[in-house]
Every structure is written in structure tokens, then in C-alpha cells.
Coordinates of C-alpha atoms in Angstrom, one line a residue:
M273 CA -53.4 5.0 -40.2
D274 CA -54.9 5.7 -36.7
F275 CA -54.3 9.1 -35.3
P276 CA -54.5 9.8 -31.5
N277 CA -57.5 11.2 -29.8
P278 CA -57.3 15.0 -30.4
E279 CA -58.7 15.7 -26.9
Q280 CA -55.4 14.5 -25.6
A281 CA -53.7 17.6 -27.1
I282 CA -55.8 19.9 -25.0
D283 CA -54.3 21.5 -21.9
C284 CA -57.4 21.6 -19.6
Q285 CA -55.7 23.6 -16.9
P286 CA -54.6 26.8 -18.6
L287 CA -53.8 29.9 -16.5
T288 CA -56.9 32.1 -16.3
V289 CA -57.5 35.5 -14.8
S290 CA -60.4 38.0 -14.7
P291 CA -60.3 41.2 -16.8
N292 CA -59.8 43.3 -13.7
T293 CA -56.6 41.5 -12.7
S294 CA -53.6 43.9 -12.7
L295 CA -51.0 43.2 -15.3
L296 CA -48.3 43.0 -12.6
E297 CA -50.2 40.3 -10.8
M298 CA -50.8 38.5 -14.0
L299 CA -47.0 38.6 -14.7
S300 CA -46.4 37.0 -11.3
L301 CA -48.8 34.2 -12.1
M302 CA -47.2 33.7 -15.5
N303 CA -43.8 33.2 -13.8
Q304 CA -45.1 30.2 -11.9
V305 CA -44.1 26.9 -13.3
R306 CA -46.4 23.9 -12.8
G307 CA -44.6 21.7 -10.4
R308 CA -41.7 24.0 -9.5
N309 CA -40.6 27.7 -9.4
S310 CA -38.7 29.4 -12.1
I311 CA -35.8 31.9 -11.7
L312 CA -34.8 33.2 -15.1
H313 CA -34.8 29.9 -16.9
H314 CA -31.1 29.5 -17.5
Q315 CA -31.8 26.3 -15.6
T316 CA -34.1 25.0 -18.3
E317 CA -32.6 26.2 -21.6
T318 CA -29.0 25.0 -21.0
N319 CA -26.7 22.3 -22.1
C320 CA -24.4 22.5 -19.1
K321 CA -23.9 19.1 -17.3
D322 CA -23.4 21.0 -14.0
S323 CA -26.8 22.8 -14.4
T324 CA -28.9 23.3 -11.3
L325 CA -31.9 21.8 -13.2
P326 CA -34.2 20.1 -10.7
D327 CA -34.7 16.4 -10.9
V328 CA -37.8 16.3 -13.0
A329 CA -39.1 13.1 -14.6
L330 CA -39.1 13.5 -18.4
S331 CA -42.4 11.9 -19.3
S332 CA -44.2 12.2 -22.7
D333 CA -46.6 14.7 -21.0
L334 CA -44.4 17.7 -20.1
A335 CA -47.2 20.1 -19.6
E336 CA -47.0 19.6 -15.8
H337 CA -43.6 21.2 -15.8
E338 CA -44.0 24.0 -18.3
V339 CA -44.1 27.7 -17.7
N340 CA -47.2 29.6 -18.7
S341 CA -46.6 31.3 -22.1
C342 CA -50.1 32.9 -22.1
V343 CA -52.9 33.9 -19.8
L344 CA -56.6 33.5 -20.8
V345 CA -59.0 36.2 -19.6
V346 CA -62.4 34.7 -18.6
V347 CA -65.6 35.8 -17.0
E348 CA -67.8 32.9 -15.6
D349 CA -66.0 30.4 -17.8
Y350 CA -66.6 32.5 -21.0
L351 CA -63.4 33.5 -22.8
K352 CA -62.9 37.2 -23.2
G353 CA -59.3 37.6 -24.3
I354 CA -55.7 36.4 -24.2
V355 CA -52.4 37.9 -23.2
T356 CA -49.2 36.2 -24.4
E357 CA -45.5 36.7 -23.8
R358 CA -45.2 38.5 -27.1
D359 CA -47.7 41.1 -25.9
I360 CA -45.6 41.7 -22.8
V361 CA -42.4 42.1 -24.8
K362 CA -44.2 44.6 -27.1
L363 CA -45.2 46.7 -24.0
V364 CA -41.6 46.6 -22.7
A365 CA -40.2 47.4 -26.1
T366 CA -42.5 50.4 -26.6
G367 CA -42.1 51.7 -23.0
Q368 CA -45.8 51.5 -22.1
N369 CA -47.1 51.6 -18.5
L370 CA -47.4 48.2 -17.0
N371 CA -49.6 49.3 -14.0
V372 CA -52.8 48.6 -15.9
P373 CA -55.5 45.9 -15.7
V374 CA -55.3 42.9 -18.0
S375 CA -58.3 44.1 -20.0
A376 CA -56.4 47.1 -21.2
I377 CA -53.9 45.0 -23.2
M378 CA -55.6 41.7 -23.9
T379 CA -56.4 40.6 -27.4
Q380 CA -60.1 40.3 -27.7
K381 CA -60.6 39.1 -31.2
L382 CA -59.7 35.4 -30.8
T383 CA -59.5 32.4 -33.0
T384 CA -61.1 29.5 -31.2
L385 CA -62.0 25.9 -32.0
S386 CA -65.2 24.2 -30.8
L387 CA -64.7 20.8 -29.2
S388 CA -67.4 19.3 -31.3
E389 CA -65.5 20.3 -34.5
F390 CA -62.2 19.1 -33.1
K391 CA -62.2 15.9 -35.1
D392 CA -58.5 15.3 -35.2
V393 CA -55.3 17.1 -34.1
F394 CA -54.7 18.5 -37.6
D395 CA -57.8 20.7 -37.3
A396 CA -56.0 22.6 -34.6
L397 CA -52.6 22.5 -36.4
T398 CA -54.2 24.0 -39.5
L399 CA -55.7 26.9 -37.5
L400 CA -52.4 27.6 -35.8
R401 CA -50.6 27.8 -39.1
Q402 CA -53.3 29.8 -40.9
H403 CA -53.6 32.5 -38.3
R404 CA -49.9 32.4 -37.3
I405 CA -50.7 31.9 -33.6
R406 CA -49.3 29.7 -30.9
H407 CA -52.3 29.4 -28.6
L408 CA -55.7 28.0 -29.7
P409 CA -58.5 28.0 -27.1
I410 CA -60.9 25.1 -27.2
V411 CA -64.5 25.9 -26.3
D412 CA -67.8 24.0 -25.9
N413 CA -71.0 24.5 -27.8
Q414 CA -71.9 27.3 -25.4
E415 CA -68.6 29.1 -26.0
K416 CA -67.3 28.2 -22.5
L417 CA -63.6 27.6 -22.2
I418 CA -62.5 24.0 -22.1
G419 CA -58.7 24.3 -22.5
I420 CA -56.0 25.4 -24.9
V421 CA -54.0 23.7 -27.6
T422 CA -50.4 24.8 -28.5
P423 CA -47.6 23.6 -30.8
G424 CA -46.1 21.9 -27.7
T425 CA -49.2 19.9 -26.8
I426 CA -49.6 18.8 -30.4
R427 CA -46.0 17.9 -30.8
R428 CA -46.0 15.7 -27.7
L429 CA -49.2 14.0 -28.8
L430 CA -48.1 13.1 -32.3
Q431 CA -44.5 12.1 -31.7
P432 CA -44.3 10.6 -35.3
A433 CA -40.8 9.1 -35.0
S434 CA -40.7 7.6 -38.4
L435 CA -41.8 10.8 -40.2
L436 CA -39.5 13.0 -38.2
A437 CA -36.6 10.7 -38.7
M438 CA -36.8 11.1 -42.5
R439 CA -36.7 14.9 -42.4
R440 CA -33.6 16.9 -41.8
V441 CA -33.2 20.0 -39.7
G442 CA -31.9 21.9 -42.7
D443 CA -35.1 21.3 -44.6
V444 CA -37.4 23.2 -42.2
M445 CA -35.2 25.5 -40.1
T446 CA -35.7 29.2 -40.2
K447 CA -32.6 30.6 -41.9
K448 CA -33.3 34.3 -41.2
V449 CA -32.2 34.6 -37.6
I450 CA -32.2 37.8 -35.6
H451 CA -29.0 38.0 -33.5
A452 CA -27.2 40.5 -31.4
A453 CA -24.0 40.9 -29.4
A454 CA -23.6 39.9 -25.7
S455 CA -23.2 43.6 -24.8
T456 CA -26.7 44.5 -26.1
S457 CA -29.2 45.7 -23.5
I458 CA -32.3 43.6 -22.8
L459 CA -34.5 46.6 -23.7
H460 CA -33.0 46.7 -27.1
L461 CA -33.5 43.0 -27.5
A462 CA -37.2 43.5 -26.6
Q463 CA -37.4 46.1 -29.3
L464 CA -35.8 43.8 -31.8
M465 CA -38.3 41.1 -30.9
N466 CA -41.2 43.5 -31.3
Q467 CA -39.8 44.9 -34.6
H468 CA -39.2 41.5 -36.2
Q469 CA -42.1 39.6 -34.5
V470 CA -39.8 36.8 -33.2
S471 CA -39.8 35.1 -29.8
S472 CA -36.0 34.9 -29.3
I473 CA -32.8 36.6 -30.1
V474 CA -29.6 34.5 -30.6
I475 CA -26.6 36.1 -28.9
T476 CA -23.5 35.8 -31.0
S477 CA -19.8 36.5 -31.0
Q478 CA -18.5 38.0 -34.3
Q479 CA -15.4 36.3 -35.6
N480 CA -15.1 38.3 -38.8
Y481 CA -17.3 40.4 -41.0
H482 CA -19.5 37.5 -42.1
Q483 CA -19.0 34.9 -39.4
F484 CA -21.2 34.8 -36.2
I485 CA -20.8 32.2 -33.6
P486 CA -23.8 31.7 -31.2
V487 CA -22.9 31.8 -27.5
G488 CA -26.4 32.1 -26.0
I489 CA -30.1 32.9 -26.5
V490 CA -32.6 35.3 -24.9
T491 CA -36.3 34.5 -25.2
E492 CA -39.5 36.3 -24.5
R493 CA -39.7 34.3 -21.3
D494 CA -36.4 35.8 -20.1
I495 CA -37.6 39.3 -20.7
V496 CA -40.9 38.7 -18.9
Q497 CA -39.2 37.2 -15.9
L498 CA -36.7 40.0 -15.7
Q499 CA -39.6 42.5 -15.8
I500 CA -41.3 40.5 -13.0
L501 CA -38.2 40.7 -10.8
G502 CA -38.0 44.4 -11.3
G503 CA -34.7 44.5 -13.3
D504 CA -33.7 47.5 -15.2
L505 CA -34.0 46.4 -18.8
A506 CA -32.0 49.3 -20.2
E507 CA -29.0 48.6 -17.9
T508 CA -29.1 44.8 -18.1
W509 CA -27.0 43.2 -20.8
A510 CA -27.7 40.1 -22.8
E511 CA -24.7 38.2 -21.4
T512 CA -26.1 38.3 -17.9
V513 CA -29.5 36.9 -18.9
M514 CA -28.9 34.6 -21.9
S515 CA -29.2 30.9 -21.6
Q516 CA -25.7 29.3 -22.0
P517 CA -24.0 27.2 -23.1
L518 CA -26.2 26.3 -26.0
F519 CA -27.1 22.8 -27.3
C520 CA -26.8 23.2 -31.1
L521 CA -28.0 21.1 -34.0
H522 CA -26.5 20.7 -37.5
P523 CA -28.5 20.9 -40.7
E524 CA -28.1 17.1 -41.4
D525 CA -29.5 16.1 -38.0
S526 CA -33.0 14.5 -38.1
L527 CA -36.1 16.3 -36.8
W528 CA -36.6 13.3 -34.5
L529 CA -33.3 14.1 -32.8
A530 CA -34.4 17.7 -32.5
H531 CA -37.7 16.6 -31.0
Q532 CA -36.0 14.4 -28.4
Q533 CA -33.6 17.2 -27.5
M534 CA -36.4 19.7 -27.0
Q535 CA -38.2 17.2 -24.7
Q536 CA -35.1 16.4 -22.8
R537 CA -34.0 20.0 -22.3
L538 CA -37.4 21.5 -21.8
V539 CA -36.9 24.1 -24.6
R540 CA -39.0 25.3 -27.5
R541 CA -36.2 26.2 -29.9
L542 CA -32.7 25.1 -30.8
V543 CA -29.9 26.9 -32.7
V544 CA -28.5 25.4 -35.9
V545 CA -24.8 25.7 -36.7
D546 CA -22.3 24.4 -39.3
T547 CA -19.3 22.3 -38.6
A548 CA -17.3 25.4 -37.7
G549 CA -19.9 26.5 -35.2
E550 CA -21.2 29.4 -37.4
L551 CA -24.8 30.4 -37.0
L552 CA -27.0 29.0 -39.8
G553 CA -30.6 29.1 -38.5
I554 CA -33.0 28.3 -35.7
L555 CA -35.4 25.4 -35.3
T556 CA -38.6 25.8 -33.3
Q557 CA -41.5 23.6 -32.3
S558 CA -43.6 25.3 -35.0
N559 CA -40.9 24.4 -37.7
I560 CA -41.3 20.7 -36.7
L561 CA -45.1 20.8 -36.8
R562 CA -45.0 22.5 -40.2
S563 CA -43.1 19.5 -41.5
L564 CA -46.1 17.3 -40.7
D565 CA -48.4 18.8 -43.3
P566 CA -51.9 17.3 -42.6
I567 CA -53.0 17.5 -46.3
E568 CA -49.9 15.7 -47.4
L569 CA -50.4 13.0 -44.7
Y570 CA -54.0 12.4 -45.6
N571 CA -53.3 12.3 -49.3
V572 CA -50.6 9.7 -48.8
V573 CA -52.8 7.5 -46.6
E574 CA -55.7 7.7 -49.0
T575 CA -53.5 7.0 -52.0
L576 CA -51.8 4.1 -50.4
Q577 CA -55.1 2.5 -49.4
Q578 CA -56.5 2.8 -52.9
V579 CA -53.2 1.5 -54.4
V580 CA -53.3 -1.5 -52.1
E581 CA -56.9 -2.3 -53.1
N582 CA -56.2 -2.1 -56.8
Q583 CA -52.9 -4.0 -56.7
T584 CA -54.4 -6.9 -54.7
T585 CA -56.4 -7.9 -57.8
E586 CA -53.5 -7.2 -60.2
L587 CA -50.8 -9.1 -58.4
V588 CA -51.6 -12.5 -60.0
Q589 CA -51.4 -11.1 -63.5
A590 CA -48.3 -9.1 -62.7
N591 CA -46.7 -12.2 -61.2
Q592 CA -47.3 -14.1 -64.5
Q593 CA -45.9 -11.2 -66.5
L594 CA -42.8 -11.0 -64.3
R595 CA -42.1 -14.7 -64.8
Q596 CA -42.1 -14.2 -68.6
Q597 CA -39.7 -11.3 -68.2
T598 CA -37.3 -13.2 -65.9
E599 CA -34.9 -14.2 -68.7
E600 CA -34.8 -10.7 -70.2
M601 CA -34.2 -9.2 -66.8
Y602 CA -31.4 -11.7 -66.1
H603 CA -29.6 -10.6 -69.3
A604 CA -30.1 -7.0 -68.4
L605 CA -28.6 -7.7 -65.0
E606 CA -25.6 -9.3 -66.5
K607 CA -25.0 -6.2 -68.7
E608 CA -25.5 -3.9 -65.6
Q609 CA -23.0 -6.0 -63.6
E610 CA -20.5 -5.7 -66.5
L611 CA -21.0 -1.9 -66.6
N612 CA -20.5 -1.7 -62.8
K613 CA -17.3 -3.7 -63.2
L614 CA -16.1 -1.2 -65.9
K615 CA -17.0 1.7 -63.6
S616 CA -15.1 0.2 -60.7
Q617 CA -12.1 -0.4 -63.0
F618 CA -12.3 3.2 -64.1
I619 CA -12.4 4.5 -60.5
S620 CA -9.5 2.2 -59.5
M621 CA -7.5 3.3 -62.5
V622 CA -8.0 7.0 -61.9
F623 CA -7.1 6.6 -58.2
H624 CA -4.0 4.6 -59.1
E625 CA -2.9 6.9 -62.0
F626 CA -3.3 10.1 -60.0
R627 CA -2.1 8.7 -56.7
N628 CA 1.4 7.8 -57.8
P629 CA 2.3 11.1 -59.4
L630 CA 0.6 13.1 -56.7
S631 CA 2.6 11.1 -54.0
A632 CA 5.8 11.8 -55.9
I633 CA 5.0 15.5 -56.2
I634 CA 4.2 15.8 -52.5
M635 CA 7.2 13.8 -51.4
S636 CA 9.6 15.8 -53.6
A637 CA 8.1 19.2 -52.5
Q638 CA 8.3 18.2 -48.8
T639 CA 11.9 17.1 -49.1
I640 CA 12.9 20.4 -50.7
Q641 CA 11.0 22.4 -48.1
I642 CA 12.3 20.5 -45.1
H643 CA 15.9 19.8 -46.2
D644 CA 16.5 22.8 -48.5
D645 CA 19.6 23.9 -46.7
R646 CA 21.2 20.4 -46.8
L647 CA 20.4 19.5 -50.4
S648 CA 22.9 20.0 -53.2
E649 CA 21.8 21.9 -56.3
A650 CA 22.0 18.6 -58.2
R651 CA 19.6 16.9 -55.7
K652 CA 17.2 19.8 -55.8
S653 CA 17.2 19.7 -59.6
K654 CA 16.5 15.9 -59.4
F655 CA 13.5 16.5 -57.2
L656 CA 12.2 19.4 -59.4
E657 CA 12.5 17.1 -62.4
Q658 CA 10.5 14.5 -60.5
I659 CA 7.8 17.1 -59.8
Q660 CA 7.7 18.1 -63.4
D661 CA 7.6 14.6 -64.7
S662 CA 4.7 13.6 -62.4
A663 CA 2.8 16.7 -63.3
Q664 CA 3.2 15.9 -67.0
Q665 CA 1.9 12.4 -66.3
M666 CA -1.2 13.8 -64.7
L667 CA -1.6 16.3 -67.5
R668 CA -1.5 13.5 -70.1
L669 CA -4.2 11.6 -68.3
I670 CA -6.4 14.7 -68.1
E671 CA -5.8 15.4 -71.8
D672 CA -6.8 11.8 -72.6
L673 CA -10.0 12.2 -70.6
L674 CA -10.8 15.4 -72.5
V675 CA -9.9 13.9 -75.9
I676 CA -12.2 10.9 -75.4
G677 CA -15.1 13.3 -75.0
R678 CA -14.1 15.4 -78.0
T679 CA -13.7 12.5 -80.5
E680 CA -17.3 11.5 -80.6
P681 CA -18.8 11.8 -84.1
G682 CA -20.2 15.2 -84.8
K683 CA -18.1 16.9 -82.1
V684 CA -14.9 17.6 -84.1
Q685 CA -14.0 18.5 -87.6
A686 CA -11.1 17.2 -89.6
N687 CA -8.3 19.5 -90.8
P688 CA -6.7 17.6 -93.7
V689 CA -3.3 18.5 -95.1
P690 CA -1.1 16.9 -97.8
I691 CA 1.1 14.2 -96.1
N692 CA 3.8 12.0 -97.5
L693 CA 3.0 8.8 -95.5
A694 CA 6.4 7.1 -95.9
Y695 CA 8.3 10.2 -94.6
F696 CA 5.7 10.8 -91.9
C697 CA 6.2 7.2 -90.6
Q698 CA 10.0 7.5 -90.7
Q699 CA 10.0 10.8 -88.7
L700 CA 7.6 9.3 -86.1
L701 CA 9.8 6.3 -85.6
A702 CA 12.9 8.6 -85.2
E703 CA 11.1 10.6 -82.5
L704 CA 10.1 7.4 -80.6
Q705 CA 13.6 6.0 -80.9
I706 CA 15.1 9.1 -79.2
S707 CA 12.7 8.7 -76.2
D708 CA 12.9 4.9 -75.9
E709 CA 15.1 4.0 -73.0
R710 CA 14.8 0.2 -73.2
G711 CA 16.9 -0.4 -76.3
H712 CA 14.3 -1.6 -78.7
D713 CA 15.1 -2.0 -82.4
F714 CA 12.8 -0.3 -85.0
S715 CA 12.0 -1.7 -88.5
F716 CA 10.1 0.2 -91.2
T717 CA 9.1 -1.0 -94.7
C718 CA 7.0 0.6 -97.3
Q719 CA 5.4 -0.7 -100.5
G720 CA 3.6 1.4 -103.1
K721 CA 3.6 5.1 -103.8
Q722 CA 6.3 6.3 -101.5
D723 CA 6.6 9.8 -103.0
S724 CA 2.9 10.6 -103.2
F725 CA 1.1 13.0 -100.9
F726 CA -2.4 12.2 -99.5
N727 CA -4.8 14.4 -97.5
F728 CA -5.1 13.4 -93.8
D729 CA -5.7 15.2 -90.5
E730 CA -2.1 15.1 -89.3
Q731 CA -3.0 15.4 -85.6
W732 CA -5.4 12.4 -85.7
L733 CA -3.0 10.3 -87.7
R734 CA -0.1 11.1 -85.4
Y735 CA -2.1 10.1 -82.3
I736 CA -3.2 6.8 -83.9
L737 CA 0.2 5.7 -84.9
S738 CA 2.0 7.1 -81.9
N739 CA -0.3 5.3 -79.5
L740 CA -0.1 1.9 -81.3
L741 CA 3.7 2.2 -81.5
S742 CA 4.0 3.3 -77.9
N743 CA 1.9 0.4 -76.8
A744 CA 4.1 -2.0 -78.8
L745 CA 7.2 -0.6 -77.0
K746 CA 5.6 -0.6 -73.6
Y747 CA 4.4 -4.2 -73.7
S748 CA 7.6 -5.7 -75.5
P749 CA 10.7 -6.8 -73.6
P750 CA 13.8 -4.7 -73.9
G751 CA 16.0 -5.4 -77.0
T752 CA 13.1 -6.8 -79.1
T753 CA 12.1 -5.4 -82.5
V754 CA 9.0 -3.3 -83.2
K755 CA 8.0 -3.2 -86.8
L756 CA 6.0 -0.7 -88.8
R757 CA 4.9 -1.8 -92.3
L758 CA 3.1 0.5 -94.8
S759 CA 1.4 -0.6 -98.0
I760 CA -0.1 2.1 -100.2
D761 CA -2.6 0.9 -102.8
T762 CA -4.7 2.9 -105.2
D763 CA -7.5 3.8 -102.8
Q764 CA -6.2 2.8 -99.3
A765 CA -3.2 2.8 -97.0
I766 CA -2.6 -0.2 -94.8
F767 CA -0.4 0.2 -91.6
Q768 CA 0.8 -2.8 -89.6
I769 CA 2.4 -2.4 -86.1
I770 CA 4.0 -5.7 -85.1
D771 CA 5.6 -6.4 -81.7
R772 CA 6.9 -9.4 -79.7
G773 CA 5.3 -8.5 -76.5
I774 CA 3.1 -10.1 -73.8
G775 CA 0.1 -10.6 -76.1
I776 CA -3.6 -10.0 -75.3
L777 CA -5.7 -12.6 -73.5
P778 CA -8.6 -14.0 -75.6
Q779 CA -11.2 -13.0 -73.0
D780 CA -10.0 -9.4 -73.2
Q781 CA -10.0 -9.0 -77.0
L782 CA -13.7 -8.2 -77.4
N783 CA -13.5 -5.2 -75.0
L784 CA -10.0 -3.9 -75.8
F785 CA -11.3 -0.7 -77.5
E786 CA -13.8 0.1 -74.7
P787 CA -12.9 3.2 -72.6
F788 CA -11.1 2.5 -69.4
Y789 CA -10.7 -1.2 -70.2
R790 CA -7.4 -2.9 -69.7
G791 CA -6.2 -6.4 -70.3
Q792 CA -6.0 -8.6 -67.2
N793 CA -2.3 -9.3 -67.9
A794 CA -1.5 -5.6 -68.2
H795 CA -2.3 -4.2 -64.7
K796 CA 1.4 -4.2 -63.6
I797 CA 2.2 -1.9 -66.5
S798 CA 1.1 1.8 -66.2
G799 CA -1.8 2.9 -68.5
S800 CA -5.2 4.6 -68.4
G801 CA -7.2 2.3 -70.7
L802 CA -8.1 5.4 -72.7
G803 CA -5.6 5.3 -75.5
L804 CA -7.1 2.5 -77.7
A805 CA -10.6 4.0 -77.2
I806 CA -9.4 7.3 -78.5
V807 CA -7.6 5.5 -81.4
K808 CA -10.8 3.8 -82.3
N809 CA -12.7 7.1 -82.4
Y810 CA -10.1 8.7 -84.6
V811 CA -10.1 5.7 -87.0
N812 CA -13.9 6.1 -87.2
L813 CA -13.5 9.8 -87.9
L814 CA -11.1 8.9 -90.8
K815 CA -13.6 6.3 -92.0
G816 CA -11.1 3.6 -91.6
Q817 CA -10.9 0.2 -89.9
I818 CA -8.7 -1.2 -87.2
S819 CA -8.2 -4.9 -86.1
F820 CA -5.6 -7.0 -84.4
T821 CA -4.3 -10.5 -83.9
S822 CA -2.5 -11.6 -80.8
E823 CA -0.9 -14.6 -79.2
I824 CA 0.1 -14.8 -75.5
G825 CA 3.9 -14.7 -75.1
V826 CA 4.4 -14.3 -78.9
G827 CA 3.2 -10.8 -79.7
T828 CA 0.5 -8.7 -81.3
T829 CA -0.1 -7.2 -84.7
F830 CA -2.5 -4.2 -85.2
T831 CA -3.7 -3.6 -88.7
L832 CA -5.0 -0.1 -89.7
I833 CA -6.8 0.5 -93.0
L834 CA -7.4 4.1 -94.0
P835 CA -9.1 5.2 -97.3
L836 CA -7.0 7.7 -99.4
N837 CA -8.5 11.1 -100.0
A838 CA -11.8 10.1 -98.4

């Protein structure tokens, strides 16, 4: 990876003054914008389409049109100190006298970088981050000033579109944002900036106790310019100075979009909001640069180069190995495709099974709400019954989903009680006959020890037989007979459920006990595909066996074998 020439990141025409320059004169010089004049830069930090922003060409090198955010103090080309916007804000906030020479307030202990040591742009970036500064003077071997590097000059030089496009604003934004109301005085804003060591205050409108909507922003530059114009900071309110309206970002936006917006709008910071417009954070040029960690970039490049070299010699061997594994991978792919198919069927089933009862509930509730005064009590009762039936249908599906998870081996314990199997079956058939609305006939026969009691978990046995019998009724035409046969031997009980229904297709029979699987000829009949899977789990818990035979258009017979007193 080739990085750009680091010298291109140097601003070789920084604003310089002598130590004896008065602070007020220096402020006047700082207010000059290269290529144009600046009047309280609402015109630069705005999203308004009717802005009075001059027609400035937006090139990749915006340094020609930027304000001076610092002044370098030099004597015969030797650097003696620096004064930044933050220094001015600190003076304003603390109420100090501004009628002093620059030498009285300049920072003399400076971090600089020699041009001979400026091997790549990340050398400067590392120093900016380590020392938490925004201005890095570049000097020659004799310590004479050459120029200055800032986050802005580095950002414009790098412009790593692919890297920035992969990072999101929410990953790097500053979440702790200092904000204030529009009625706050500029002097108080300066004090807040000095107290929290920030370069801007977001002006917000409070919607409720916890919600703040950004309406503008006041920066160090605004305060410096107002001071230059002789404004009364204590009597000037934020709403008269703030940049508005704001262009805001969202956390999911890419850093590349943020970079482009900063270039287009000539700003160094953008406010981040949620979909409701509530303040979430602020993104600065420094945030963007911090996302381009030089150590991480170098490690990635070096690792990739080594990997490429090693893998070049290994590709031939790997290719041969892959050829040998083709058949195995093909079979694995078939299994994965089958699994994806089952997942799709499950999603479709859940959507279908929940959509219908939900639609019925919503329609019935809306009808009652809209036409309450015109509906008879009978009609209201009908709609309420529909709501209740639909809710019960959804509840049964949810219960099946919960049961399928609980019936795995080791997750549940049996609760056996003495049961007379013949009487149990007769009672179960009687219950089903009461609820059957399609006029089926029921037949029950029993061979063996009809009066004997055997220990079974009643809940598990009821679920198994109820599900198999309910399926027989559901898939059998009205008026046909559903048979339950019971045979009790010395050590086992054999149940057979026989119907004259639609039958099970041969291609569906292998997967019939899989969760969420339904036969291809059963999709027009409601069902979740969970019942037989739960039945199979309960049969396993009872240490039994279940099987079936089926013929399309003739019917199906399920055979259940359970050991007695197992």
C-alpha cells in the first residue's frame, strides 16, 4: 500500500506574528479567511439552501479558504510559541484583560516535528493524538519553522474512501456532548468550553426531561469573532450567534459521508441525532482521524503481504486437497440447503399461523370500536368470541413452541400415576366427539387386560393420543370413521389410530417427525408442523416406539408401542 507524500499535509503558509504583536491585532488577523472575509461564520456552518455562502470551488485542498484556528509566534523564522482559539476562549471565560501582547498568553512549551523525521503522515497523526493537540508545527534541522499540520490537512490528504466507508458514525462519535439552551449567554458558553475543554457547544431545545433536540451550534470561532467585533458576550445570547439550521448525521451513516459533508460545508464538526432528531453525539475531524489507527493499518498491510507470499506456494497443494473434498462439500451443501428449506418453511408457517388470528383479532376489535353504537349485543358477542378463539389459537402455537423445547431428553421428569388404559381411551374419545363439528364416527376396541392399571405420565400420554386422534379427524373427510385400537400384552401396550384421510406422500414420510415439517399435500389445512415432533419426543421419554403406514387417498395408520411399568 502506497501512502501519499507526508509533506503534502503541511500548511506552508500559517499565520505568524511577532511576540510584541498586541492580542487585539492578532485577533483581527485570525479573523481573516484565506481567499475571503468572514462575518460570524453562520455562512460556513449551515445547511440552509438560501445561505449567503460565497461561490467557492470545493477542491480537495480547502486550506486556501479556511479561517486561521491558531497563530504561530516567531522571531526570525524561529518558533517561539502558539496561540489557539481555545486559548482565546479561556481568556474570555475567565474575564482576563485582552489588551496585552501575544507573548503574555502564548504557549511556549510546544510539541514539534522535524521535517527530516516526518517519514509518513501517521507520524504527525500519532503526535496529535498522544499530546491531544490540534496543531503540530513542522521545523527544519535548525528548528526554523516550515509550516503546520492539523487534523484537517491530514484528513484532506488521506481521503481513504474505502476505509471510511466501512466505518459508521456511531462507532467513533463523541457521545458526551456539552449542550445548552438558546437563551444561554455567549459568556457562559465560553465558560462551559473552558470548563469541559471542548471546542463547541450544541444549542438544544428541550422537549421533555430526557429529550434534547439540537437547533444550532456555537464554536470557539464564533466566540473569537464576536470578541473581535466588540460584542458584549454577557448580553449576547446563543440564538443570535449559533449556526443554524444544522446538517445532522445518524449513527448508521458512514464516515465517508461525514467526510464529504465536512468538505462540502466547510465545517469541522457535525451533530449526530437519532431518527426522532434527539441529540446523540458529535463527530469531529479528530474522531474521523482516530478511526484510521496507523498501527492497525501497518499491521494489516504487513500481515497481508506475508500471507500472500506464504499462500502463493501453498495454493497448488490446497487446490489438490480441495478437489478431494469436493464430493464431501457437495453433500454438506445438500444438507445445508435442506436445512435452509426447513427454516424457510418454519418462518412461512409462523407468519401464516400468526397472521390469520391476528388479522381476525384486529378486524373484530376495529369493528367493535368503530360501530359500537350500531352493533347488537349478539353481534358484539360474536366478534368477542372471534377475538377469544383467535387468541386461543395463537396461545396454542406458543405453547407448542415452548413444549418442543421442554421435551428434549434430560429437560423434563415423568410424573407416573396408575391409569386404566381402556377407560382412559374411552374418555378421550368422548371428549373429542363433543368438540368434533364434522360428523365423524368413532370406533374403539380393546384386547387384553381391560381392568388393569399401569403407571404412565398422564399428561404425556394424553398429548400423544390427542394429537394423533386430532390429526386423524383433521385430515379425514366428514362422516368417515376414525378408529382407536388398544391391545394390552404382558409387557407392552399397542395403540393404533386408523383414519380414512388424505394419506401421506412417500417423499414426506422420512421427515414427518421433524419439527416444523408438513406434508406437501397438507398446506391447505391449518397446522404448525410441531405436533408430531412433540409426540415423537414424548414417545422417546416413555421409552416407546411410533411408526405409521399410509396410502394416498386411502388413509393412514399410526402404531404406538409403549412398555408397561417401564
